[in-house]
Amino acid sequence: MNFDYSDEQKFLKEEARKFLAAKCGADRVRAVLEGDHAYDAELWREVAAQGWLGAAIPEAHGGLGLGHVELCAIAEELGRACAPIPFASTVYFVAEALMRFGSEAQQAKWLPKIAAGEVIGAFATSEGPGPVGAVKTRVTGGKLTGTKIPVTDGDVADLIVALADDGLYLVERGEGVVAEALSTLDPTRSAAKLTFTDAPAERLGDEGGHTAMQAVFDRAAVLLAFEQLGGADRCLEMAKDYALQRHAFGRVIAGYQAIKHKLADIYVKNEVARSNAYYGAWALNSGAAELPLAAAIARVAASEAFWFAAKENIQTHGGVGFTWEYDCHLFYRRSRQLALVAGAPAEWRERLVGQLETRNAA
Amino acid sequence: MDFEDTPEEAEYRAKARTWLENNVAAHERERFPDPLTRARAWQARKTEAGYACITWPKEWGGGGGTPIQSVIFGQEEAKFPSVQAGYFTIGLGMCVPTVMGFADDATKQRFVRPAVRGDEIWSQLFSEPAGGSDVAAIRTRAVRDGDDWIVNGQKVWTSGAHYSDYGIVLVRTNTEVPKHKGLTMFWIDLKSPGIDIRPIHQMSGKSDFNEVYFSDVRVPDAQRLGPVDGGWKVALFTLMNERLAVGGATGVGPADILKLARELPGSDGPLLHDRAFRERLADWWVLAEGLRNTRMRAITALSRGQTPGPESSIGKIIAANQLQQIGNAAIEAEGQFGIIDDPDLAPMKGAFHDAVMWAPGLRIAGGTDEILKNIIAERVLGLPGEIRTDKDVAFKDLPAGG
Ligand SMILES: Cc1cc2nc3c(=O)[nH]c(=O)nc-3n(C[C@H](O)[C@H](O)[C@H](O)COP(=O)(O)OP(=O)(O)OC[C@H]3O[C@@H](n4cnc5c(N)ncnc54)[C@H](O)[C@@H]3O)c2cc1C
């Protein structure tokens, strides 16, 4: 039985934590929150120099060729640091889509650039409120036309994987693509409305639209779950540290049972999320047939854990938790961004049950 | 990150499986209609093959094996429902380890092996009307009389006392000192004169546990476990093992209610098509998987020769509450019919009803939900302990109530 990180993976994770502690303090997150930049370009370069963007990309395509569990370890640390960079869009969505569906030529063209940090990616599926249903985006004669809103990192992406009615397409920034930045709950991650008008598009894989999108979502969901887990762990730590030094009625608030039980509840949810995220990592890394179910389980648990930890962290802080100056809201915001970016928890619950139905019927 | 056995583990598993296939009789239930007789016979067979108390030394009747082997055998044995029984869990999980930890050699020679074989069964007599969570508040008194102690008082919630032979009992030997400092542990023969065991009629209608009354029960000092007035440390040793013994819940789970929901009519087609039901089913599934995968993490630690982390402490809180919710969701889903618990009429022979009626006990036994959260908060997260108004007060001066 080997259901945990290996020693090497733990080492990688520790190094990642140290690196981010030095390079991605709350001041860096706030600089993006409060400034005009869509992301922290310096951190992006540094992360690229570490090789993290290509952790799961094969060496033949310029990556480190480590594997998905290593990428999960990195994701967990990025989540804990609330890193303000387009890592998820580029790596969990676009690189994964390329590795899953790309032709050899497409992989050879794009993966090395992604691994080197030269290309930012975005995954464009949604066209309006509600789950992604029938999409209006169409491709005729190699030209893609339609509107996608919101597209995380769409304003800075060089390479967009867009969902059209018949499948996924690669579209490069430039001709026929107009991006308008959007105001969102989490300004540390940018988002845009993308309008495509006869944008040159290249087919990615030959799966049908929703099947292809869902296959990418399944992979991304596992990696996102690790970011969510990292964020949830950080929230528990913040709440604990604060509760241990804040006094009320003559003693530290950490001694009040309502606070103790609240933090115990966070701990229980985080451990459920961790165990289920590992299950997702196993399925993703081993190419198991259980991936769709494991991804849904990991994502539902992680979304619930991060939301709960983020909101109860604010509650534990009292009034200061509600201020701009305290960092609680950075995680509260990020918990919303991560829970929605690959489809909301309700969609994943539905997908989970759908998987159970087909599995047991078979 | 995988679920694979190491080559040694795989070999052990294969051997265990073959042994189980060869040794569980196809007609185990018919062969031994009485469940206790069946359990004893099975325990004896396991002992001979080295599959009982796998981690204990061979000289005590154990298997001389490793924790991971114990887990592997448990996983394989679980596939044979006809030999599942809980008669020995408390004795072998908590009481006998305490005897092994604190008794002299002669006592161990006399008692450990028969307990391993299932010939003798042990009970844990800690809780009293005066204290379960706060077990240090117990009042059963032991007063020295020459080489003996005379015990008077009452224990309660003693699981299995009615079929047990021996027990470990925590008593008060000193009322002049604060409550934790005046306790002493003994092992006792439950057939001793002056012991009266009365089954408690549980809310479920069954009687798994008992009241145990002590009237001038004579207990030799040689049966003491640990120092006089040093029983709290011994009790903590027992309770440390409790969390490992209680852990896994049995009863209905998400897969059972999924099956029910395929057949049961909902507001529009089968219940399984109901959106609200599907959302809840997803959450139950996530928790059940969370528990299963958390166990896999603990087993991984054992497999690597490490001690499992504190994450295992989440098990009983989740399992007990989930059992209650799933049981209740199932009976509510049946509408008016849900009130019927007749096994001939109710789905799954009334298993959902059983869950509703057993879950309240599981949320209390072996540490209540609230106590377990305190434990997570204090021992895992390092938050301060509860304020104690009784810490420095002599036991005799404490206010009593309840
Ligand atoms: C099925 C079953 C089997 C059992 N088997 C055995 C056995 O074999 N041997 C044995 O010795 N005992 C046994 N018990 C007893 C069990 O350990 C106690 O019932 C349990 O520890 C609770 O103690 P209590 O009943 O005195 O409740 P109390 O301790 O009085 O608790 C009442 C309520 O107060 C809460 N509470 C108490 N202290 C605190 C606190 N500090 N903070 C917050 N809330 C608190 C509790 O959570 C609970 O909700 C068994 C119980 C059950 C239900």
mmCIF file of N, CA, C and O in Angstrom, chain B residues 265-347:
data_model
loop_
_atom_site.group_PDB
_atom_site.id
_atom_site.type_symbol
_atom_site.label_atom_id
_atom_site.label_comp_id
_atom_site.label_asym_id
_atom_site.label_seq_id
_atom_site.Cartn_x
_atom_site.Cartn_y
_atom_site.Cartn_z
ATOM 1 N N PRO B 265 -40.322 4.785 -5.622
ATOM 2 C CA PRO B 265 -40.876 5.890 -6.403
ATOM 3 C C PRO B 265 -40.619 7.230 -5.729
ATOM 4 O O PRO B 265 -40.725 7.355 -4.506
ATOM 5 N N GLY B 266 -40.237 8.224 -6.509
ATOM 6 C CA GLY B 266 -40.069 9.588 -5.997
ATOM 7 C C GLY B 266 -41.202 10.448 -6.524
ATOM 8 O O GLY B 266 -42.224 9.921 -6.980
ATOM 9 N N SER B 267 -41.040 11.776 -6.494
ATOM 10 C CA SER B 267 -42.128 12.637 -6.946
ATOM 11 C C SER B 267 -42.314 12.532 -8.458
ATOM 12 O O SER B 267 -43.385 12.780 -8.980
ATOM 13 N N ASP B 268 -41.249 12.130 -9.143
ATOM 14 C CA ASP B 268 -41.335 12.070 -10.607
ATOM 15 C C ASP B 268 -40.415 10.948 -11.076
ATOM 16 O O ASP B 268 -39.242 11.155 -11.295
ATOM 17 N N GLY B 269 -40.945 9.743 -11.169
ATOM 18 C CA GLY B 269 -40.104 8.591 -11.490
ATOM 19 C C GLY B 269 -39.405 8.094 -10.243
ATOM 20 O O GLY B 269 -39.767 8.482 -9.123
ATOM 21 N N PRO B 270 -38.396 7.232 -10.397
ATOM 22 C CA PRO B 270 -37.715 6.706 -9.211
ATOM 23 C C PRO B 270 -37.035 7.816 -8.405
ATOM 24 O O PRO B 270 -36.656 8.848 -8.965
ATOM 25 N N LEU B 271 -36.894 7.579 -7.107
ATOM 26 C CA LEU B 271 -36.265 8.559 -6.227
ATOM 27 C C LEU B 271 -34.899 8.990 -6.750
ATOM 28 O O LEU B 271 -34.482 10.136 -6.592
ATOM 29 N N LEU B 272 -34.218 8.057 -7.395
ATOM 30 C CA LEU B 272 -32.874 8.356 -7.878
ATOM 31 C C LEU B 272 -32.865 9.502 -8.890
ATOM 32 O O LEU B 272 -31.840 10.110 -9.144
ATOM 33 N N HIS B 273 -34.026 9.800 -9.486
ATOM 34 C CA HIS B 273 -34.073 10.920 -10.438
ATOM 35 C C HIS B 273 -34.308 12.260 -9.761
ATOM 36 O O HIS B 273 -34.282 13.289 -10.407
ATOM 37 N N ASP B 274 -34.547 12.225 -8.469
ATOM 38 C CA ASP B 274 -34.852 13.456 -7.733
ATOM 39 C C ASP B 274 -33.573 14.253 -7.496
ATOM 40 O O ASP B 274 -32.600 13.748 -6.926
ATOM 41 N N ARG B 275 -33.581 15.509 -7.906
ATOM 42 C CA ARG B 275 -32.352 16.318 -7.819
ATOM 43 C C ARG B 275 -31.843 16.477 -6.395
ATOM 44 O O ARG B 275 -30.658 16.367 -6.133
ATOM 45 N N ALA B 276 -32.780 16.752 -5.497
ATOM 46 C CA ALA B 276 -32.359 16.977 -4.113
ATOM 47 C C ALA B 276 -31.735 15.698 -3.554
ATOM 48 O O ALA B 276 -30.708 15.739 -2.865
ATOM 49 N N PHE B 277 -32.347 14.570 -3.874
ATOM 50 C CA PHE B 277 -31.794 13.311 -3.395
ATOM 51 C C PHE B 277 -30.404 13.072 -3.972
ATOM 52 O O PHE B 277 -29.480 12.642 -3.275
ATOM 53 N N ARG B 278 -30.246 13.376 -5.229
ATOM 54 C CA ARG B 278 -28.940 13.140 -5.879
ATOM 55 C C ARG B 278 -27.834 13.963 -5.215
ATOM 56 O O ARG B 278 -26.718 13.490 -5.048
ATOM 57 N N GLU B 279 -28.157 15.190 -4.870
ATOM 58 C CA GLU B 279 -27.136 16.032 -4.223
ATOM 59 C C GLU B 279 -26.690 15.414 -2.899
ATOM 60 O O GLU B 279 -25.506 15.388 -2.574
ATOM 61 N N ARG B 280 -27.671 14.933 -2.141
ATOM 62 C CA ARG B 280 -27.320 14.344 -0.843
ATOM 63 C C ARG B 280 -26.539 13.053 -1.026
ATOM 64 O O ARG B 280 -25.567 12.791 -0.322
ATOM 65 N N LEU B 281 -26.983 12.255 -2.004
ATOM 66 C CA LEU B 281 -26.274 11.005 -2.271
ATOM 67 C C LEU B 281 -24.810 11.292 -2.621
ATOM 68 O O LEU B 281 -23.897 10.607 -2.146
ATOM 69 N N ALA B 282 -24.591 12.333 -3.419
ATOM 70 C CA ALA B 282 -23.214 12.691 -3.790
ATOM 71 C C ALA B 282 -22.406 13.011 -2.534
ATOM 72 O O ALA B 282 -21.265 12.558 -2.380
ATOM 73 N N ASP B 283 -22.992 13.769 -1.622
ATOM 74 C CA ASP B 283 -22.254 14.136 -0.408
ATOM 75 C C ASP B 283 -21.954 12.917 0.455
ATOM 76 O O ASP B 283 -20.872 12.803 1.030
ATOM 77 N N TRP B 284 -22.907 12.003 0.563
ATOM 78 C CA TRP B 284 -22.642 10.780 1.339
ATOM 79 C C TRP B 284 -21.512 9.988 0.698
ATOM 80 O O TRP B 284 -20.661 9.422 1.372
ATOM 81 N N TRP B 285 -21.567 9.951 -0.633
ATOM 82 C CA TRP B 285 -20.540 9.175 -1.333
ATOM 83 C C TRP B 285 -19.159 9.778 -1.078
ATOM 84 O O TRP B 285 -18.179 9.079 -0.839
ATOM 85 N N VAL B 286 -19.106 11.096 -1.123
ATOM 86 C CA VAL B 286 -17.839 11.798 -0.896
ATOM 87 C C VAL B 286 -17.304 11.488 0.510
ATOM 88 O O VAL B 286 -16.112 11.211 0.689
ATOM 89 N N LEU B 287 -18.186 11.472 1.496
ATOM 90 C CA LEU B 287 -17.729 11.184 2.858
ATOM 91 C C LEU B 287 -17.296 9.728 3.016
ATOM 92 O O LEU B 287 -16.286 9.436 3.653
ATOM 93 N N ALA B 288 -18.081 8.828 2.424
ATOM 94 C CA ALA B 288 -17.720 7.413 2.537
ATOM 95 C C ALA B 288 -16.362 7.160 1.880
ATOM 96 O O ALA B 288 -15.512 6.446 2.411
ATOM 97 N N GLU B 289 -16.158 7.766 0.710
ATOM 98 C CA GLU B 289 -14.866 7.633 0.036
ATOM 99 C C GLU B 289 -13.770 8.305 0.855
ATOM 100 O O GLU B 289 -12.635 7.831 0.920
ATOM 101 N N GLY B 290 -14.124 9.423 1.474
ATOM 102 C CA GLY B 290 -13.152 10.126 2.311
ATOM 103 C C GLY B 290 -12.675 9.230 3.447
ATOM 104 O O GLY B 290 -11.481 9.192 3.754
ATOM 105 N N LEU B 291 -13.594 8.499 4.044
ATOM 106 C CA LEU B 291 -13.211 7.586 5.125
ATOM 107 C C LEU B 291 -12.372 6.435 4.598
ATOM 108 O O LEU B 291 -11.359 6.060 5.183
ATOM 109 N N ARG B 292 -12.841 5.866 3.485
ATOM 110 C CA ARG B 292 -12.105 4.728 2.913
ATOM 111 C C ARG B 292 -10.680 5.160 2.544
ATOM 112 O O ARG B 292 -9.698 4.492 2.884
ATOM 113 N N ASN B 293 -10.573 6.302 1.908
ATOM 114 C CA ASN B 293 -9.250 6.755 1.477
ATOM 115 C C ASN B 293 -8.389 7.197 2.653
ATOM 116 O O ASN B 293 -7.163 7.092 2.600
ATOM 117 N N THR B 294 -9.029 7.683 3.716
ATOM 118 C CA THR B 294 -8.256 8.027 4.908
ATOM 119 C C THR B 294 -7.690 6.749 5.535
ATOM 120 O O THR B 294 -6.544 6.725 5.999
ATOM 121 N N ARG B 295 -8.490 5.687 5.521
ATOM 122 C CA ARG B 295 -7.973 4.401 6.021
ATOM 123 C C ARG B 295 -6.783 3.935 5.189
ATOM 124 O O ARG B 295 -5.809 3.413 5.714
ATOM 125 N N MET B 296 -6.886 4.170 3.879
ATOM 126 C CA MET B 296 -5.774 3.769 3.010
ATOM 127 C C MET B 296 -4.497 4.536 3.371
ATOM 128 O O MET B 296 -3.397 3.998 3.289
ATOM 129 N N ARG B 297 -4.659 5.779 3.777
ATOM 130 C CA ARG B 297 -3.482 6.554 4.199
ATOM 131 C C ARG B 297 -2.894 5.961 5.472
ATOM 132 O O ARG B 297 -1.665 5.857 5.611
ATOM 133 N N ALA B 298 -3.769 5.571 6.406
ATOM 134 C CA ALA B 298 -3.275 4.982 7.653
ATOM 135 C C ALA B 298 -2.567 3.657 7.365
ATOM 136 O O ALA B 298 -1.501 3.370 7.914
ATOM 137 N N ILE B 299 -3.160 2.868 6.481
ATOM 138 C CA ILE B 299 -2.554 1.574 6.146
ATOM 139 C C ILE B 299 -1.202 1.793 5.462
ATOM 140 O O ILE B 299 -0.247 1.047 5.685
ATOM 141 N N THR B 300 -1.138 2.842 4.656
ATOM 142 C CA THR B 300 0.133 3.164 4.001
ATOM 143 C C THR B 300 1.221 3.434 5.044
ATOM 144 O O THR B 300 2.349 2.946 4.917
ATOM 145 N N ALA B 301 0.840 4.193 6.073
ATOM 146 C CA ALA B 301 1.820 4.481 7.128
ATOM 147 C C ALA B 301 2.287 3.162 7.748
ATOM 148 O O ALA B 301 3.490 2.937 7.928
ATOM 149 N N LEU B 302 1.348 2.264 8.039
ATOM 150 C CA LEU B 302 1.730 0.970 8.619
ATOM 151 C C LEU B 302 2.624 0.190 7.665
ATOM 152 O O LEU B 302 3.624 -0.403 8.061
ATOM 153 N N SER B 303 2.256 0.226 6.393
ATOM 154 C CA SER B 303 3.021 -0.502 5.388
ATOM 155 C C SER B 303 4.454 0.016 5.317
ATOM 156 O O SER B 303 5.388 -0.732 5.044
ATOM 157 N N ARG B 304 4.622 1.312 5.584
ATOM 158 C CA ARG B 304 5.963 1.900 5.553
ATOM 159 C C ARG B 304 6.653 1.810 6.913
ATOM 160 O O ARG B 304 7.688 2.445 7.135
ATOM 161 N N GLY B 305 6.002 1.096 7.842
ATOM 162 C CA GLY B 305 6.604 0.947 9.157
ATOM 163 C C GLY B 305 6.500 2.197 10.008
ATOM 164 O O GLY B 305 7.258 2.375 10.963
ATOM 165 N N GLN B 306 5.533 3.084 9.681
ATOM 166 C CA GLN B 306 5.348 4.302 10.470
ATOM 167 C C GLN B 306 4.056 4.217 11.281
ATOM 168 O O GLN B 306 3.245 3.326 11.071
ATOM 169 N N THR B 307 3.890 5.175 12.193
ATOM 170 C CA THR B 307 2.648 5.255 12.956
ATOM 171 C C THR B 307 1.656 6.105 12.179
ATOM 172 O O THR B 307 2.029 7.168 11.698
ATOM 173 N N PRO B 308 0.397 5.646 12.043
ATOM 174 C CA PRO B 308 -0.579 6.466 11.313
ATOM 175 C C PRO B 308 -0.739 7.836 11.961
ATOM 176 O O PRO B 308 -0.607 7.980 13.174
ATOM 177 N N GLY B 309 -1.022 8.822 11.154
ATOM 178 C CA GLY B 309 -1.184 10.191 11.647
ATOM 179 C C GLY B 309 -2.529 10.362 12.334
ATOM 180 O O GLY B 309 -3.327 9.435 12.396
ATOM 181 N N PRO B 310 -2.774 11.583 12.838
ATOM 182 C CA PRO B 310 -3.995 11.838 13.599
ATOM 183 C C PRO B 310 -5.259 11.831 12.748
ATOM 184 O O PRO B 310 -6.350 11.868 13.287
ATOM 185 N N GLU B 311 -5.102 11.763 11.417
ATOM 186 C CA GLU B 311 -6.288 11.867 10.565
ATOM 187 C C GLU B 311 -7.301 10.747 10.822
ATOM 188 O O GLU B 311 -8.481 10.901 10.535
ATOM 189 N N SER B 312 -6.843 9.632 11.406
ATOM 190 C CA SER B 312 -7.786 8.534 11.670
ATOM 191 C C SER B 312 -8.846 8.939 12.687
ATOM 192 O O SER B 312 -9.895 8.310 12.769
ATOM 193 N N SER B 313 -8.571 10.001 13.466
ATOM 194 C CA SER B 313 -9.530 10.421 14.488
ATOM 195 C C SER B 313 -10.826 10.962 13.888
ATOM 196 O O SER B 313 -11.801 11.150 14.599
ATOM 197 N N ILE B 314 -10.866 11.212 12.585
ATOM 198 C CA ILE B 314 -12.097 11.735 11.988
ATOM 199 C C ILE B 314 -13.106 10.614 11.751
ATOM 200 O O ILE B 314 -14.271 10.876 11.500
ATOM 201 N N GLY B 315 -12.651 9.354 11.853
ATOM 202 C CA GLY B 315 -13.473 8.226 11.410
ATOM 203 C C GLY B 315 -14.819 8.089 12.079
ATOM 204 O O GLY B 315 -15.848 8.074 11.420
ATOM 205 N N LYS B 316 -14.811 8.006 13.410
ATOM 206 C CA LYS B 316 -16.084 7.678 14.067
ATOM 207 C C LYS B 316 -17.085 8.822 13.973
ATOM 208 O O LYS B 316 -18.281 8.595 13.836
ATOM 209 N N ILE B 317 -16.605 10.069 14.047
ATOM 210 C CA ILE B 317 -17.550 11.189 13.948
ATOM 211 C C ILE B 317 -18.296 11.113 12.624
ATOM 212 O O ILE B 317 -19.516 11.222 12.570
ATOM 213 N N ILE B 318 -17.559 10.908 11.559
ATOM 214 C CA ILE B 318 -18.205 10.878 10.248
ATOM 215 C C ILE B 318 -19.093 9.651 10.129
ATOM 216 O O ILE B 318 -20.257 9.739 9.744
ATOM 217 N N ALA B 319 -18.562 8.485 10.500
ATOM 218 C CA ALA B 319 -19.289 7.236 10.269
ATOM 219 C C ALA B 319 -20.612 7.211 11.037
ATOM 220 O O ALA B 319 -21.645 6.832 10.491
ATOM 221 N N ALA B 320 -20.586 7.632 12.308
ATOM 222 C CA ALA B 320 -21.791 7.545 13.121
ATOM 223 C C ALA B 320 -22.863 8.502 12.617
ATOM 224 O O ALA B 320 -24.039 8.150 12.507
ATOM 225 N N ASN B 321 -22.467 9.712 12.277
ATOM 226 C CA ASN B 321 -23.447 10.689 11.792
ATOM 227 C C ASN B 321 -23.989 10.312 10.417
ATOM 228 O O ASN B 321 -25.163 10.493 10.118
ATOM 229 N N GLN B 322 -23.105 9.782 9.585
ATOM 230 C CA GLN B 322 -23.528 9.351 8.250
ATOM 231 C C GLN B 322 -24.541 8.217 8.353
ATOM 232 O O GLN B 322 -25.535 8.181 7.638
ATOM 233 N N LEU B 323 -24.297 7.291 9.265
ATOM 234 C CA LEU B 323 -25.209 6.160 9.465
ATOM 235 C C LEU B 323 -26.607 6.672 9.836
ATOM 236 O O LEU B 323 -27.626 6.215 9.312
ATOM 237 N N GLN B 324 -26.620 7.635 10.736
ATOM 238 C CA GLN B 324 -27.897 8.184 11.190
ATOM 239 C C GLN B 324 -28.631 8.880 10.036
ATOM 240 O O GLN B 324 -29.825 8.704 9.839
ATOM 241 N N GLN B 325 -27.871 9.653 9.259
ATOM 242 C CA GLN B 325 -28.499 10.406 8.175
ATOM 243 C C GLN B 325 -28.996 9.502 7.054
ATOM 244 O O GLN B 325 -30.082 9.715 6.516
ATOM 245 N N ILE B 326 -28.205 8.520 6.693
ATOM 246 C CA ILE B 326 -28.623 7.651 5.594
ATOM 247 C C ILE B 326 -29.832 6.819 6.022
ATOM 248 O O ILE B 326 -30.799 6.675 5.277
ATOM 249 N N GLY B 327 -29.775 6.299 7.238
ATOM 250 C CA GLY B 327 -30.916 5.524 7.738
ATOM 251 C C GLY B 327 -32.176 6.373 7.700
ATOM 252 O O GLY B 327 -33.225 5.951 7.178
ATOM 253 N N ASN B 328 -32.062 7.582 8.200
ATOM 254 C CA ASN B 328 -33.237 8.437 8.262
ATOM 255 C C ASN B 328 -33.708 8.866 6.876
ATOM 256 O O ASN B 328 -34.903 8.903 6.611
ATOM 257 N N ALA B 329 -32.761 9.183 5.990
ATOM 258 C CA ALA B 329 -33.158 9.600 4.637
ATOM 259 C C ALA B 329 -33.933 8.471 3.958
ATOM 260 O O ALA B 329 -34.915 8.711 3.251
ATOM 261 N N ALA B 330 -33.515 7.245 4.200
ATOM 262 C CA ALA B 330 -34.184 6.102 3.569
ATOM 263 C C ALA B 330 -35.611 5.958 4.098
ATOM 264 O O ALA B 330 -36.550 5.769 3.322
ATOM 265 N N ILE B 331 -35.770 6.058 5.409
ATOM 266 C CA ILE B 331 -37.140 5.852 5.899
ATOM 267 C C ILE B 331 -38.030 7.049 5.525
ATOM 268 O O ILE B 331 -39.194 6.855 5.183
ATOM 269 N N GLU B 332 -37.471 8.243 5.502
ATOM 270 C CA GLU B 332 -38.293 9.382 5.073
ATOM 271 C C GLU B 332 -38.679 9.242 3.604
ATOM 272 O O GLU B 332 -39.777 9.639 3.201
ATOM 273 N N ALA B 333 -37.776 8.680 2.823
ATOM 274 C CA ALA B 333 -38.056 8.533 1.396
ATOM 275 C C ALA B 333 -39.206 7.563 1.146
ATOM 276 O O ALA B 333 -39.844 7.602 0.098
ATOM 277 N N GLU B 334 -39.460 6.700 2.118
ATOM 278 C CA GLU B 334 -40.545 5.729 1.939
ATOM 279 C C GLU B 334 -41.910 6.333 2.257
ATOM 280 O O GLU B 334 -42.935 5.649 2.155
ATOM 281 N N GLY B 335 -41.926 7.589 2.667
ATOM 282 C CA GLY B 335 -43.202 8.231 2.963
ATOM 283 C C GLY B 335 -43.863 7.597 4.181
ATOM 284 O O GLY B 335 -43.177 7.165 5.108
ATOM 285 N N GLN B 336 -45.171 7.505 4.163
ATOM 286 C CA GLN B 336 -45.897 6.958 5.315
ATOM 287 C C GLN B 336 -45.418 5.556 5.660
ATOM 288 O O GLN B 336 -45.373 5.147 6.812
ATOM 289 N N PHE B 337 -45.054 4.812 4.627
ATOM 290 C CA PHE B 337 -44.626 3.425 4.794
ATOM 291 C C PHE B 337 -43.352 3.330 5.640
ATOM 292 O O PHE B 337 -43.069 2.304 6.252
ATOM 293 N N GLY B 338 -42.590 4.428 5.671
ATOM 294 C CA GLY B 338 -41.286 4.426 6.326
ATOM 295 C C GLY B 338 -41.340 4.093 7.811
ATOM 296 O O GLY B 338 -40.341 3.672 8.392
ATOM 297 N N ILE B 339 -42.470 4.252 8.407
ATOM 298 C CA ILE B 339 -42.579 3.983 9.833
ATOM 299 C C ILE B 339 -42.530 2.472 10.128
ATOM 300 O O ILE B 339 -42.226 2.063 11.246
ATOM 301 N N ILE B 340 -42.791 1.662 9.118
ATOM 302 C CA ILE B 340 -42.865 0.203 9.321
ATOM 303 C C ILE B 340 -41.463 -0.399 9.404
ATOM 304 O O ILE B 340 -40.685 -0.296 8.454
ATOM 305 N N ASP B 341 -41.145 -1.030 10.538
ATOM 306 C CA ASP B 341 -39.811 -1.633 10.666
ATOM 307 C C ASP B 341 -39.859 -3.159 10.621
ATOM 308 O O ASP B 341 -38.851 -3.816 10.859
ATOM 309 N N ASP B 342 -41.004 -3.718 10.332
ATOM 310 C CA ASP B 342 -41.130 -5.171 10.203
ATOM 311 C C ASP B 342 -40.186 -5.662 9.102
ATOM 312 O O ASP B 342 -40.312 -5.251 7.948
ATOM 313 N N PRO B 343 -39.227 -6.510 9.462
ATOM 314 C CA PRO B 343 -38.236 -6.947 8.468
ATOM 315 C C PRO B 343 -38.863 -7.608 7.238
ATOM 316 O O PRO B 343 -38.250 -7.619 6.171
ATOM 317 N N ASP B 344 -40.077 -8.140 7.385
ATOM 318 C CA ASP B 344 -40.714 -8.766 6.229
ATOM 319 C C ASP B 344 -41.278 -7.732 5.261
ATOM 320 O O ASP B 344 -41.535 -8.046 4.099
ATOM 321 N N LEU B 345 -41.484 -6.533 5.736
ATOM 322 C CA LEU B 345 -42.085 -5.506 4.882
ATOM 323 C C LEU B 345 -41.092 -4.406 4.524
ATOM 324 O O LEU B 345 -41.130 -3.848 3.425
ATOM 325 N N ALA B 346 -40.226 -4.054 5.455
ATOM 326 C CA ALA B 346 -39.324 -2.921 5.248
ATOM 327 C C ALA B 346 -38.198 -3.300 4.293
ATOM 328 O O ALA B 346 -37.789 -4.461 4.236
ATOM 329 N N PRO B 347 -37.692 -2.312 3.502
ATOM 330 C CA PRO B 347 -36.579 -2.591 2.592
ATOM 331 C C PRO B 347 -35.354 -3.114 3.360
ATOM 332 O O PRO B 347 -35.160 -2.753 4.523
#
